[in-house]
Every structure is written in structure tokens, then in C-alpha cells.
Tab-separated table of C-alpha atoms in Angstrom:
chain	number	residue	atom	x	y	z
A	1	MET	CA	22.409	1.226	15.437
A	2	ARG	CA	19.485	2.394	17.599
A	3	ARG	CA	17.637	3.341	14.402
A	4	ILE	CA	17.516	-0.306	13.385
A	5	LEU	CA	16.347	-1.554	16.779
A	6	GLY	CA	12.631	-1.128	15.984
A	7	PRO	CA	12.690	-3.052	12.692
A	8	ALA	CA	14.941	-5.678	14.344
A	9	LEU	CA	12.439	-6.240	17.152
A	10	PHE	CA	9.611	-6.469	14.618
A	11	THR	CA	11.517	-9.110	12.649
A	12	LEU	CA	12.265	-11.034	15.824
A	13	ALA	CA	8.556	-11.021	16.633
A	14	LEU	CA	7.805	-12.312	13.125
A	15	VAL	CA	10.425	-15.053	13.404
A	16	THR	CA	9.236	-16.299	16.755
A	17	ALA	CA	5.509	-15.937	16.135
A	18	ALA	CA	3.444	-18.996	15.403
A	19	PRO	CA	1.570	-18.945	12.095
A	20	ALA	CA	-2.066	-17.968	12.418
A	21	ARG	CA	-4.035	-21.191	12.338
A	22	ALA	CA	-7.137	-19.779	10.778
A	23	ASP	CA	-5.692	-18.871	7.404
A	24	VAL	CA	-8.986	-18.710	5.619
A	25	VAL	CA	-8.096	-20.594	2.482
A	26	PRO	CA	-7.465	-24.157	3.714
A	27	PRO	CA	-3.944	-25.415	2.876
A	28	GLU	CA	-5.344	-28.289	0.842
A	29	VAL	CA	-7.128	-25.698	-1.332
A	30	THR	CA	-3.998	-23.573	-1.639
A	31	ALA	CA	-2.146	-26.698	-2.826
A	32	CYS	CA	-4.462	-26.793	-5.871
A	33	SER	CA	-4.448	-23.075	-6.601
A	34	GLY	CA	-4.189	-22.558	-10.371
A	35	LYS	CA	-4.210	-26.301	-11.067
A	36	GLU	CA	-6.617	-28.383	-13.115
A	37	ILE	CA	-8.835	-31.077	-11.617
A	38	GLY	CA	-6.834	-34.304	-11.609
A	39	ALA	CA	-3.449	-32.537	-11.460
A	40	ALA	CA	-0.820	-33.775	-9.014
A	41	CYS	CA	-0.533	-31.897	-5.723
A	42	SER	CA	1.054	-32.221	-2.332
A	43	GLN	CA	-1.082	-32.263	0.806
A	44	PRO	CA	-0.044	-30.183	3.841
A	45	ASP	CA	1.525	-33.262	5.441
A	46	SER	CA	3.553	-33.817	2.224
A	47	VAL	CA	1.448	-36.790	1.125
A	48	ALA	CA	1.091	-36.845	-2.663
A	49	GLY	CA	-2.418	-36.410	-3.967
A	50	ALA	CA	-4.578	-35.113	-6.777
A	51	CYS	CA	-6.743	-32.020	-7.114
A	52	ALA	CA	-10.434	-32.879	-6.949
A	53	LYS	CA	-13.746	-31.092	-6.533
A	54	GLY	CA	-14.978	-31.087	-2.953
A	55	THR	CA	-16.775	-29.084	-0.290
A	56	CYS	CA	-15.020	-26.529	1.913
A	57	SER	CA	-16.350	-24.275	4.649
A	58	LYS	CA	-15.686	-20.715	5.723
A	59	LEU	CA	-17.133	-18.042	7.985
A	60	ASP	CA	-20.045	-16.105	6.515
A	61	TYR	CA	-19.587	-12.579	7.860
A	62	SER	CA	-22.453	-11.240	5.749
A	63	ARG	CA	-24.961	-13.215	7.851
A	64	TRP	CA	-23.390	-12.404	11.228
A	65	ASP	CA	-25.914	-10.914	13.636
A	66	ARG	CA	-23.483	-9.647	16.263
A	67	ASP	CA	-26.254	-9.150	18.843
A	68	ALA	CA	-27.369	-12.762	18.632
A	69	MET	CA	-24.186	-14.692	17.759
A	70	SER	CA	-20.695	-14.555	19.202
A	71	SER	CA	-19.183	-15.562	15.860
A	72	PRO	CA	-20.356	-15.660	12.215
A	73	PRO	CA	-22.190	-18.742	10.910
A	74	THR	CA	-20.282	-21.192	8.717
A	75	MET	CA	-21.080	-21.594	5.034
A	76	GLN	CA	-20.249	-24.465	2.702
A	77	TYR	CA	-18.896	-23.861	-0.780
A	78	GLU	CA	-17.599	-25.908	-3.692
A	79	CYS	CA	-13.840	-25.916	-3.984
A	80	VAL	CA	-10.965	-27.732	-5.664
A	81	LYS	CA	-8.713	-29.267	-3.035
A	82	CYS	CA	-5.858	-31.724	-2.725
A	83	VAL	CA	-7.052	-35.208	-1.752
A	84	ALA	CA	-5.037	-38.405	-1.384
A	85	GLY	CA	-5.078	-40.350	-4.646
A	86	THR	CA	-3.453	-40.811	-8.000
A	87	PRO	CA	-3.198	-37.769	-10.284
A	88	GLN	CA	-5.004	-37.930	-13.641
A	89	THR	CA	-4.273	-35.768	-16.634
A	90	THR	CA	-7.430	-34.156	-17.928
A	91	ALA	CA	-7.961	-31.841	-20.858
A	92	PRO	CA	-8.659	-28.284	-19.833
A	93	ALA	CA	-12.284	-27.242	-19.957
A	94	SER	CA	-13.497	-25.129	-22.858
A	95	GLY	CA	-11.984	-21.644	-22.537
A	96	GLY	CA	-9.486	-22.888	-19.966
A	97	GLY	CA	-6.602	-22.384	-22.370
A	98	CYS	CA	-7.436	-18.732	-22.939
A	99	ALA	CA	-8.051	-18.187	-19.235
A	100	LEU	CA	-4.716	-19.790	-18.451
A	101	VAL	CA	-2.912	-17.616	-21.003
A	102	ALA	CA	-4.606	-14.516	-19.566
A	103	ARG	CA	-3.667	-15.564	-16.030
A	104	ARG	CA	-0.039	-16.103	-16.995
A	105	ALA	CA	0.235	-13.009	-19.181
A	106	GLY	CA	-1.523	-10.724	-16.658
A	107	PRO	CA	1.422	-10.147	-14.298
A	108	TRP	CA	3.784	-9.564	-17.250
A	109	ALA	CA	1.392	-7.011	-18.694
A	110	LEU	CA	1.206	-5.292	-15.301
A	111	ALA	CA	4.975	-5.404	-14.924
A	112	ALA	CA	5.300	-3.655	-18.295
A	113	VAL	CA	3.771	-0.427	-16.963
A	114	PRO	CA	6.428	0.403	-14.307
A	115	ALA	CA	9.105	-0.963	-16.658
A	116	LEU	CA	7.902	1.520	-19.291
A	117	VAL	CA	8.038	4.314	-16.717
A	118	LEU	CA	11.611	3.376	-15.761
A	119	ALA	CA	12.578	3.133	-19.437
A	120	VAL	CA	11.232	6.645	-20.147
A	121	LEU	CA	13.025	8.008	-17.083
A	122	GLY	CA	16.242	6.238	-18.067
A	123	ARG	CA	16.122	7.682	-21.602
A	124	ARG	CA	15.407	11.118	-20.175
A	125	ARG	CA	18.409	10.879	-17.859
A	126	GLY	CA	20.541	9.685	-20.754
A	127	ARG	CA	19.597	12.775	-22.804
A	128	ARG	CA	20.601	15.174	-19.994
B	1	MET	CA	0.135	29.319	-17.675
B	2	ILE	CA	2.302	26.212	-17.710
B	3	SER	CA	3.012	24.150	-20.790
B	4	GLY	CA	1.840	20.558	-20.813
B	5	PRO	CA	-1.008	18.353	-22.040
B	6	PRO	CA	-4.156	20.520	-21.772
B	7	LEU	CA	-6.161	17.590	-20.381
B	8	LEU	CA	-3.821	17.494	-17.374
B	9	VAL	CA	-3.132	21.210	-16.993
B	10	ALA	CA	-6.757	22.428	-17.201
B	11	PRO	CA	-7.988	20.598	-14.040
B	12	ALA	CA	-4.979	21.906	-12.065
B	13	VAL	CA	-5.717	25.478	-13.182
B	14	ALA	CA	-9.395	25.034	-12.277
B	15	LEU	CA	-8.399	23.754	-8.805
B	16	ASP	CA	-6.184	26.804	-8.325
B	17	ARG	CA	-9.043	29.131	-9.216
B	18	ALA	CA	-11.345	27.321	-6.787
B	19	ARG	CA	-8.753	27.486	-4.006
B	20	ALA	CA	-8.131	31.196	-4.637
B	21	ALA	CA	-11.877	31.854	-4.439
B	22	VAL	CA	-12.181	29.934	-1.148
B	23	LEU	CA	-9.169	31.716	0.362
B	24	SER	CA	-10.415	35.159	-0.615
B	25	ALA	CA	-13.829	34.344	0.853
B	26	LEU	CA	-12.262	33.195	4.129
B	27	GLY	CA	-10.301	36.407	4.513
B	28	ARG	CA	-6.812	37.162	5.754
B	29	SER	CA	-7.309	35.816	9.275
B	30	LEU	CA	-6.678	32.272	8.087
B	31	ALA	CA	-3.621	33.160	6.001
B	32	PRO	CA	-1.053	32.049	8.653
B	33	TRP	CA	-2.639	28.586	8.682
B	34	PHE	CA	-1.845	28.241	5.018
B	35	ARG	CA	1.426	30.170	4.854
B	36	ASP	CA	3.296	28.465	7.696
B	37	ARG	CA	4.322	24.915	6.737
B	38	GLU	CA	4.401	23.551	10.295
B	39	ARG	CA	0.835	24.637	10.913
B	40	ARG	CA	-0.341	23.707	7.417
B	41	VAL	CA	1.031	20.169	7.650
B	42	ALA	CA	-0.438	19.795	11.144
B	43	TRP	CA	-3.968	20.758	10.204
B	44	THR	CA	-4.104	19.145	6.773
B	45	GLY	CA	-2.646	15.934	8.246
B	46	THR	CA	-5.070	15.914	11.171
B	47	LEU	CA	-7.963	16.631	8.838
B	48	SER	CA	-6.980	13.755	6.536
B	49	VAL	CA	-6.763	11.386	9.537
B	50	ALA	CA	-10.212	12.551	10.692
B	51	PHE	CA	-11.623	12.140	7.169
B	52	ALA	CA	-10.181	8.622	6.930
B	53	LEU	CA	-11.722	7.749	10.300
B	54	VAL	CA	-15.169	9.036	9.328
B	55	LEU	CA	-15.101	7.051	6.073
B	56	THR	CA	-13.937	3.955	7.984
B	57	LEU	CA	-16.909	4.326	10.329
B	58	VAL	CA	-19.605	4.929	7.745
B	59	ALA	CA	-18.450	3.165	4.560
B	60	PRO	CA	-15.482	0.845	5.184
B	61	GLY	CA	-16.390	-1.482	2.307
B	62	ALA	CA	-16.537	1.374	-0.212
B	63	LEU	CA	-13.324	2.801	1.236
B	64	LEU	CA	-11.533	-0.525	0.740
B	65	ALA	CA	-12.874	-0.944	-2.790
B	66	TRP	CA	-12.632	2.637	-4.095
B	67	GLY	CA	-9.719	4.052	-2.098
B	68	PRO	CA	-7.115	2.140	-4.142
B	69	LEU	CA	-8.938	2.882	-7.404
B	70	VAL	CA	-9.005	6.641	-6.846
B	71	LEU	CA	-5.722	7.236	-5.012
B	72	GLY	CA	-3.711	4.059	-5.575
B	73	VAL	CA	-1.983	4.881	-8.870
B	74	PRO	CA	-1.153	8.528	-7.949
B	75	HIS	CA	0.342	7.294	-4.667
B	76	LEU	CA	2.525	4.772	-6.538
B	77	LEU	CA	3.865	7.640	-8.621
B	78	ALA	CA	4.546	9.621	-5.421
B	79	ASP	CA	6.344	6.557	-4.013
B	80	GLY	CA	8.661	6.423	-7.003
B	81	ARG	CA	9.126	10.171	-7.122
B	82	TYR	CA	10.034	10.754	-3.486
B	83	LEU	CA	11.767	7.474	-2.644
B	84	VAL	CA	13.644	6.852	-5.885
B	85	ILE	CA	13.889	9.874	-8.195
B	86	ARG	CA	14.297	12.733	-5.745
B	87	ARG	CA	16.726	10.651	-3.697
B	88	GLY	CA	18.926	10.279	-6.768
B	89	LEU	CA	18.553	6.501	-6.795
B	90	LEU	CA	18.147	6.371	-10.591
B	91	ALA	CA	21.908	6.972	-10.675
B	92	ARG	CA	22.505	3.961	-8.425
B	93	PRO	CA	21.678	0.900	-10.531
B	94	TRP	CA	22.673	-1.525	-7.759
B	95	VAL	CA	20.017	-0.092	-5.453
B	96	LEU	CA	17.445	-0.346	-8.230
B	97	ALA	CA	18.398	-3.929	-9.024
B	98	LEU	CA	18.806	-5.198	-5.466
B	99	VAL	CA	15.834	-3.433	-3.836
B	100	LEU	CA	13.355	-3.116	-6.686
B	101	GLY	CA	14.214	-6.560	-8.102
B	102	PRO	CA	12.886	-8.613	-5.158
B	103	ALA	CA	10.014	-6.152	-4.752
B	104	ALA	CA	9.023	-6.632	-8.410
B	105	ALA	CA	9.311	-10.411	-8.015
B	106	THR	CA	6.055	-10.240	-6.020
B	107	TRP	CA	4.283	-9.759	-9.368
B	108	PHE	CA	5.041	-13.380	-10.113
B	109	GLY	CA	3.642	-14.748	-6.882
B	110	GLY	CA	6.620	-14.595	-4.553
B	111	GLY	CA	4.646	-13.073	-1.681
B	112	ALA	CA	6.214	-11.440	1.359
B	113	ALA	CA	8.976	-14.082	1.583
B	114	VAL	CA	10.441	-12.928	-1.750
B	115	GLY	CA	9.481	-9.261	-1.398
B	116	LEU	CA	11.276	-8.919	1.936
B	117	LEU	CA	14.545	-9.800	0.195
B	118	ALA	CA	14.385	-6.106	-0.801
B	119	LEU	CA	15.671	-5.482	2.738
B	120	VAL	CA	18.697	-7.637	1.980
B	121	GLY	CA	19.206	-5.608	-1.214
B	122	ALA	CA	18.981	-2.386	0.793
B	123	GLY	CA	21.678	-3.636	3.153
B	124	LEU	CA	23.952	-4.743	0.331
B	125	SER	CA	23.652	-1.505	-1.637
B	126	ALA	CA	23.568	1.029	1.231
B	127	ARG	CA	26.315	3.614	1.592
B	128	ALA	CA	26.800	3.078	5.293
B	129	SER	CA	29.142	1.449	7.786
B	130	THR	CA	29.796	-2.280	7.389
B	131	ARG	CA	28.127	-2.872	10.733
B	132	ALA	CA	24.928	-1.071	9.731
B	133	ARG	CA	24.839	-2.817	6.353
B	134	CYS	CA	25.347	-6.254	7.909
B	135	THR	CA	22.557	-5.542	10.382
B	136	VAL	CA	20.131	-4.644	7.575
B	137	VAL	CA	21.151	-7.720	5.571
B	138	ALA	CA	20.647	-9.957	8.635
B	139	LEU	CA	17.312	-8.270	9.267
B	140	GLY	CA	16.248	-8.922	5.680
B	141	VAL	CA	17.303	-12.577	5.774
B	142	LEU	CA	15.461	-13.149	9.054
B	143	ALA	CA	12.364	-11.313	7.815
B	144	ALA	CA	12.294	-13.333	4.564
B	145	LEU	CA	12.779	-16.616	6.458
B	146	ALA	CA	10.060	-15.670	8.904
B	147	ALA	CA	7.722	-14.745	6.059
B	148	GLY	CA	8.425	-18.079	4.382
B	149	LYS	CA	7.492	-19.837	7.605
B	150	LEU	CA	4.389	-17.763	8.264
B	151	GLY	CA	2.988	-17.820	4.710
B	152	ARG	CA	-0.171	-15.788	4.274
B	153	THR	CA	0.131	-14.380	7.798
B	154	ALA	CA	3.303	-12.596	6.694
B	155	ASP	CA	1.598	-11.245	3.550
B	156	VAL	CA	-1.139	-9.716	5.697
B	157	ALA	CA	1.407	-8.411	8.237
B	158	LEU	CA	3.410	-6.771	5.437
B	159	ALA	CA	0.278	-5.151	3.999
B	160	HIS	CA	-0.503	-3.635	7.421
B	161	LEU	CA	3.118	-2.715	8.117
B	162	HIS	CA	3.585	-0.786	4.882
B	163	ASN	CA	0.753	1.553	5.858
B	164	LEU	CA	2.649	2.388	9.047
B	165	VAL	CA	5.987	2.752	7.246
B	166	ALA	CA	4.521	5.719	5.332
B	167	MET	CA	3.850	7.468	8.678
B	168	ALA	CA	7.382	6.689	9.882
B	169	LEU	CA	8.877	8.006	6.630
B	170	TRP	CA	6.893	11.217	6.890
B	171	LEU	CA	7.946	11.759	10.516
B	172	GLY	CA	11.615	11.422	9.626
B	173	TRP	CA	11.437	13.305	6.305
B	174	ARG	CA	13.064	16.509	7.591
B	175	ALA	CA	14.273	18.178	10.757
B	176	ARG	CA	11.426	20.077	12.436
B	177	ARG	CA	11.451	23.251	14.462
B	178	GLY	CA	8.201	22.725	16.348
B	179	HIS	CA	5.814	20.124	17.687
B	180	ALA	CA	2.737	20.936	15.576
B	181	HIS	CA	3.155	17.757	13.539
B	182	LEU	CA	2.564	15.711	16.695
B	183	ALA	CA	-1.135	16.606	16.364
B	184	VAL	CA	-1.250	14.303	13.308
B	185	VAL	CA	0.537	11.517	15.192
B	186	ALA	CA	-1.807	11.896	18.169
B	187	ALA	CA	-4.864	11.799	15.895
B	188	PHE	CA	-3.584	8.679	14.135
B	189	VAL	CA	-2.640	6.851	17.343
B	190	GLY	CA	-5.920	7.804	19.023
B	191	ALA	CA	-8.060	6.696	16.076
B	192	SER	CA	-6.071	3.453	15.700
B	193	ALA	CA	-6.510	2.655	19.398
B	194	ALA	CA	-10.226	3.374	19.150
B	195	ILE	CA	-10.624	1.018	16.174
B	196	LEU	CA	-8.462	-1.820	17.522
B	197	SER	CA	-9.889	-1.693	21.054
B	198	GLY	CA	-13.431	-2.065	19.756
B	199	VAL	CA	-14.720	1.274	21.066
B	200	LEU	CA	-16.016	2.025	17.566
B	201	ASP	CA	-17.404	-1.468	16.910
B	202	PRO	CA	-21.052	-0.473	17.413
B	203	ILE	CA	-20.817	1.862	14.404
B	204	ALA	CA	-18.012	0.543	12.221
B	205	ALA	CA	-18.440	-3.235	12.508
B	206	GLY	CA	-22.070	-3.089	11.365
B	207	ALA	CA	-21.074	-0.918	8.392
B	208	LEU	CA	-18.338	-3.371	7.396
B	209	LEU	CA	-20.514	-6.471	7.784
B	210	SER	CA	-23.173	-4.964	5.522
B	211	SER	CA	-20.582	-4.251	2.792
B	212	GLU	CA	-20.545	-6.025	-0.512
B	213	ARG	CA	-17.964	-8.844	-0.662
B	214	VAL	CA	-17.304	-8.699	3.077
B	215	ASN	CA	-16.561	-12.448	3.004
B	216	GLU	CA	-13.576	-11.758	0.759
B	217	LEU	CA	-12.361	-8.518	2.336
B	218	ILE	CA	-12.084	-9.728	5.944
B	219	PRO	CA	-10.085	-12.901	5.172
B	220	GLN	CA	-7.780	-10.880	2.880
B	221	LEU	CA	-6.871	-8.349	5.552
B	222	SER	CA	-6.856	-10.292	8.820
B	223	VAL	CA	-5.303	-13.321	10.471
B	224	GLY	CA	-6.172	-15.468	13.460
B	225	ASN	CA	-9.133	-17.373	14.789
B	226	ASP	CA	-11.046	-14.534	16.374
B	227	PRO	CA	-13.731	-13.074	14.064
B	228	VAL	CA	-14.147	-10.005	16.290
B	229	LEU	CA	-10.449	-9.232	15.942
B	230	ALA	CA	-10.617	-9.999	12.207
B	231	VAL	CA	-13.289	-7.327	11.776
B	232	ARG	CA	-11.218	-4.782	13.718
B	233	MET	CA	-8.070	-5.598	11.730
B	234	THR	CA	-9.994	-5.057	8.491
B	235	LEU	CA	-11.361	-1.726	9.741
B	236	PHE	CA	-7.881	-0.713	10.861
B	237	PHE	CA	-6.496	-1.542	7.432
B	238	ALA	CA	-9.171	0.566	5.723
B	239	PHE	CA	-8.295	3.484	7.992
B	240	ALA	CA	-4.491	3.148	7.875
B	241	GLN	CA	-4.473	2.657	4.109
B	242	SER	CA	-6.386	5.916	3.633
B	243	VAL	CA	-4.011	7.760	5.965
B	244	HIS	CA	-1.082	6.283	4.054
B	245	TYR	CA	-2.491	7.688	0.791
B	246	GLY	CA	-2.826	11.088	2.487
B	247	VAL	CA	0.783	10.902	3.671
B	248	TRP	CA	2.134	10.158	0.186
B	249	LEU	CA	-0.089	12.574	-1.698
B	250	ARG	CA	-0.289	15.487	0.702
B	251	LEU	CA	2.136	15.462	3.620
B	252	ILE	CA	5.391	14.214	2.098
B	253	PRO	CA	5.071	16.430	-1.030
B	254	ASP	CA	4.523	19.423	1.255
B	255	GLU	CA	7.501	18.490	3.460
B	256	ASP	CA	9.819	17.799	0.535
B	257	ARG	CA	9.595	21.239	-1.062
B	258	GLU	CA	12.454	23.644	-0.459
B	259	ARG	CA	10.132	26.646	-0.238
B	260	THR	CA	7.845	26.557	2.755
B	261	ALA	CA	5.020	28.567	1.147
B	262	PRO	CA	2.108	26.666	-0.418
B	263	ARG	CA	2.362	26.099	-4.153
B	264	PRO	CA	-0.424	26.380	-6.758
B	265	PHE	CA	-1.685	23.042	-8.140
B	266	ALA	CA	-0.515	23.987	-11.645
B	267	ARG	CA	3.012	24.643	-10.343
B	268	SER	CA	2.967	21.327	-8.470
B	269	LEU	CA	2.008	19.569	-11.696
B	270	GLU	CA	4.844	21.332	-13.498
B	271	ALA	CA	7.301	20.285	-10.776
B	272	LEU	CA	6.066	16.692	-11.051
B	273	ALA	CA	6.642	16.744	-14.805
B	274	ARG	CA	10.121	18.188	-14.224
B	275	ASP	CA	10.907	15.241	-11.946
B	276	VAL	CA	9.395	12.418	-13.977
B	277	SER	CA	8.689	13.925	-17.462
B	278	TRP	CA	5.356	14.658	-19.145
B	279	PRO	CA	5.200	11.251	-20.907
B	280	VAL	CA	5.342	9.490	-17.511
B	281	VAL	CA	2.755	11.851	-15.993
B	282	SER	CA	0.492	11.233	-19.019
B	283	LEU	CA	1.017	7.456	-18.840
B	284	VAL	CA	0.191	7.385	-15.144
B	285	ALA	CA	-2.869	9.609	-15.656
B	286	LEU	CA	-4.024	7.245	-18.390
B	287	LEU	CA	-3.518	4.233	-16.119
B	288	ALA	CA	-5.427	5.933	-13.277
B	289	ALA	CA	-8.292	6.799	-15.651
B	290	ALA	CA	-8.369	3.250	-17.020
B	291	LEU	CA	-8.522	1.840	-13.496
B	292	LEU	CA	-11.428	4.158	-12.633
B	293	ALA	CA	-13.242	3.118	-15.809
B	294	TRP	CA	-12.671	-0.548	-14.912
B	295	GLY	CA	-13.928	0.212	-11.403
B	296	ALA	CA	-17.136	1.682	-12.823
B	297	VAL	CA	-17.772	-1.676	-14.511
B	298	ASP	CA	-16.554	-3.939	-11.662
B	299	ALA	CA	-15.042	-2.183	-8.646
B	300	HIS	CA	-13.812	-5.346	-6.925
B	301	ALA	CA	-12.181	-6.829	-10.013
B	302	ALA	CA	-10.507	-3.468	-10.655
B	303	ARG	CA	-9.294	-3.338	-7.044
B	304	ASP	CA	-7.858	-6.839	-7.378
B	305	GLY	CA	-6.107	-5.725	-10.582
B	306	TYR	CA	-4.657	-2.690	-8.826
B	307	LEU	CA	-3.476	-4.815	-5.892
B	308	ARG	CA	-1.634	-7.114	-8.326
B	309	LEU	CA	0.017	-4.094	-9.899
B	310	ALA	CA	0.888	-2.536	-6.528
B	311	SER	CA	2.159	-5.713	-4.819
B	312	PHE	CA	5.751	-4.527	-5.335
B	313	HIS	CA	5.420	-1.241	-3.492
B	314	GLY	CA	5.131	-2.563	0.082
B	315	PRO	CA	8.503	-4.349	0.010
B	316	MET	CA	9.974	-1.423	-1.970
B	317	GLU	CA	8.865	1.115	0.652
B	318	LEU	CA	10.211	-1.059	3.453
B	319	GLY	CA	13.556	-1.652	1.713
B	320	LEU	CA	14.057	2.016	0.809
B	321	PHE	CA	12.915	3.062	4.293
B	322	LEU	CA	15.768	1.028	5.787
B	323	LEU	CA	18.159	2.373	3.138
B	324	LEU	CA	17.263	5.948	4.103
B	325	LEU	CA	17.546	5.053	7.789
B	326	VAL	CA	21.099	3.728	7.570
B	327	GLU	CA	22.268	6.361	5.058
B	328	LYS	CA	20.858	9.274	7.044
B	329	PRO	CA	23.742	11.520	8.077
């Protein structure tokens, strides 16, 4: 039982810890991850909304002069985020279909490699 | 000469020749450092920790980008070989389904919350007392719930934790008759403390901030509001990840062998093929070469591709670590 004490304490710490507030991708951006502009989404406070182009900000570590500044400067960037409003269905942009297929097929293609390894090993065991 | 694909065997034979030349040049005085496993593991482990630290100080961005591309795929094979195949887990389909299933679910975007269900699988499939199994299951449920609550924080925590699990696995791999291995632990703890306390900031932080794609690397590998701490967490990840590769590719293979004497590279390759078959070795070599070729075109895209492929192995290591822990006689 003492062997499990360490992992148990770690889990307890995870359970009781508060989530880090500065998750770099804002939750309203995460809500639109992989979605088209105009698609329905849910804001962090569970209010229904639609994905729309907007401006987000993040820390710019590449321009951080640590001798002169206590923290990195902030940079603005274009993003797709969940804003309150009615969803609209829009046609995917040119090439979006292929990109979407690639995005969806990618993990399956990756999963095929270890599956192939296991299949070879399984056949080898079967022959023994 | 061993039989196998010449493209794989020839480099191993060349490495053996080079090692023999170096050893004969160094003379017999150093022979005990190579012959005795306790000493050999101590100095090779300490050297790999020191090497990882130096690279973290001078080129952390390159280490984060190229480390996984060069050593990532071979270390995944070592993971499977030492945690699954050599432990006889291929003959236990319930372990494979219940531990590897949730781990593999991370390929489809489950994150740590789904991956940590591998711990539940480990508890359910372990050959241990009911009490120990229930404890692992409870641990897994709590960890998965916590990860669900913490979101990305848990993903980052799991990424850091799996680097440390490799060290823990190595430490418990076999009974030891001396304390030489503690030199590796001391080196790792000392270097980690130096990175996390900020003692090395004047050198390492500047090197990281001048790296390409630093604005993506730091948010990927850190949590919290404090940018100073975020930089140190990223540096620590670069260091611990490199040590974790060294553990899987050098230390655990050395510890796992029945014979304590060092083995030629060609013989090690032959033993690997005996464990996993030549087709698997060839497939993995092909995958590693393809990843390197992709890296030559776009190192960061290739790293992202590797990380998608490898997302299963953190939860798998953690689940099988607990399985080994509760099944240990």
C-alpha cells in the first residue's frame, strides 16, 4: 500500500488544485477550435454563440528584454473566437474540405502505425 | 555477423568497430568502468544527465524541436519492448485493452482526462490483491476527474509527469547491490533544482527566448500566470525530456539484460529483432527516417506530428508503471 502513497498524493494535489488561470489559448478561442466561422459554439459561461473572426492577445516572449521588463510585452493576433450571437451556416472556404479531411484522417493514419506493429507482433506470437 | 536487413545491420557493425577502436586506444585501465554494470550505468547515466543539461543551457529550442525527431520514435519502441513485450503483456489481452485503449484514445483528442483512464484499466487488470486493485482504480478515477476539471493544465502536468515516471521506472527496474546509481539521481535532482530555482536563468532563459517559435513552445509546456516560471518550466521540460530519452534508450536496456557485461551494438540489434521481429524493427526505422526527413523540411511541423503520434505513451507509461508497482512481488 505504501507504494501507491506517492501517486495517491499526486492525484490528491491534482484534484484539489485550482486550474491555472493563464491557459494561453483563451477559452472562447478553444470553443471554436476546428470549427468554421459562423458555426454554433458555447461560451465559457455556457451562453450559446457563434464563431467569428476577432482579435486576441498573448504574451510575446520573443520580444522580452528581461533586463528592462519584468514580463513579456503583449501582442495582438487575429483569431476565431466564440461571441454571443446567432450561428450561421457558411460554406467552407476553398480547400477547406480537403484540409478538414486531412485533419480528420490524420489521427487515424497515425493510429495505424502502432496498430500495424501490434498486428505483426500478434501474428508472430500466433506462429510460435 | 548477424542476419538482418543490411541497411540496419551495417550501422550497428560500424558502431561496434568504432567503440572497439576507442576502447583499445583508452587501454585496459578503463575496462572496469565498462565491464561492471553498476559503474557503467552510473557513469553513462550521469553523463547523459550532464549532456541534457548542457543542451538545455545552450540550445533549448533546438533540443525541444529536434530531440523528439531524433530519439522520439526509438524511445516509443523501447517503451513497448520493455513495458509490454518483455513483461509478457502481449499474452494478457485485458491489460492491452484496458490500459492501451484509453491511452490510444488520446489520438482522437481525449487529452489527459481520457488518457488517465489507463490507470483505471491498470487497476482492473492487475494481478494483485483486491485492496491494491481498488486503490489503483480509485486513483485512476480521481486523476481522470481532476484532469477533466483542470483541462489543459492537466495535459501539461501529465507531459511533465511522464518524464519523471521514466526515472522512477528505471530506479525500480531491478534490485541493486550498490549505491552507484544514486550518482545519476543526484545529478538529475541537482540539475532540476538549478533550472527550477532560476540559478541558470542568466544563461538558459536568454537561449530559450531567442529560439524560433518560442511563443508556441512556452505556452505548450507551462501553466500559470508567471512568465518567469513559465520559462523555467519550459527549460525543465526540455531537460527532463532528454533525460527520459536517455533512460529508455540507454539505462533501462542496460538494466534489463540478464548478462551484466556490455553487449555489442550488433548483438543488441539482434536481441531487439528477437523481441519484436525484423519487420517491426524495419517499420520503426522507416518511420524514424521519415520523421527526420520531414524535420529537415519543417522541424516544428514534424515535431507536432510526432507529438500527435506519441500522445498515447504518457498515459500508457503511467498506467503500466502502476501495474508493475502493484504486481511487484
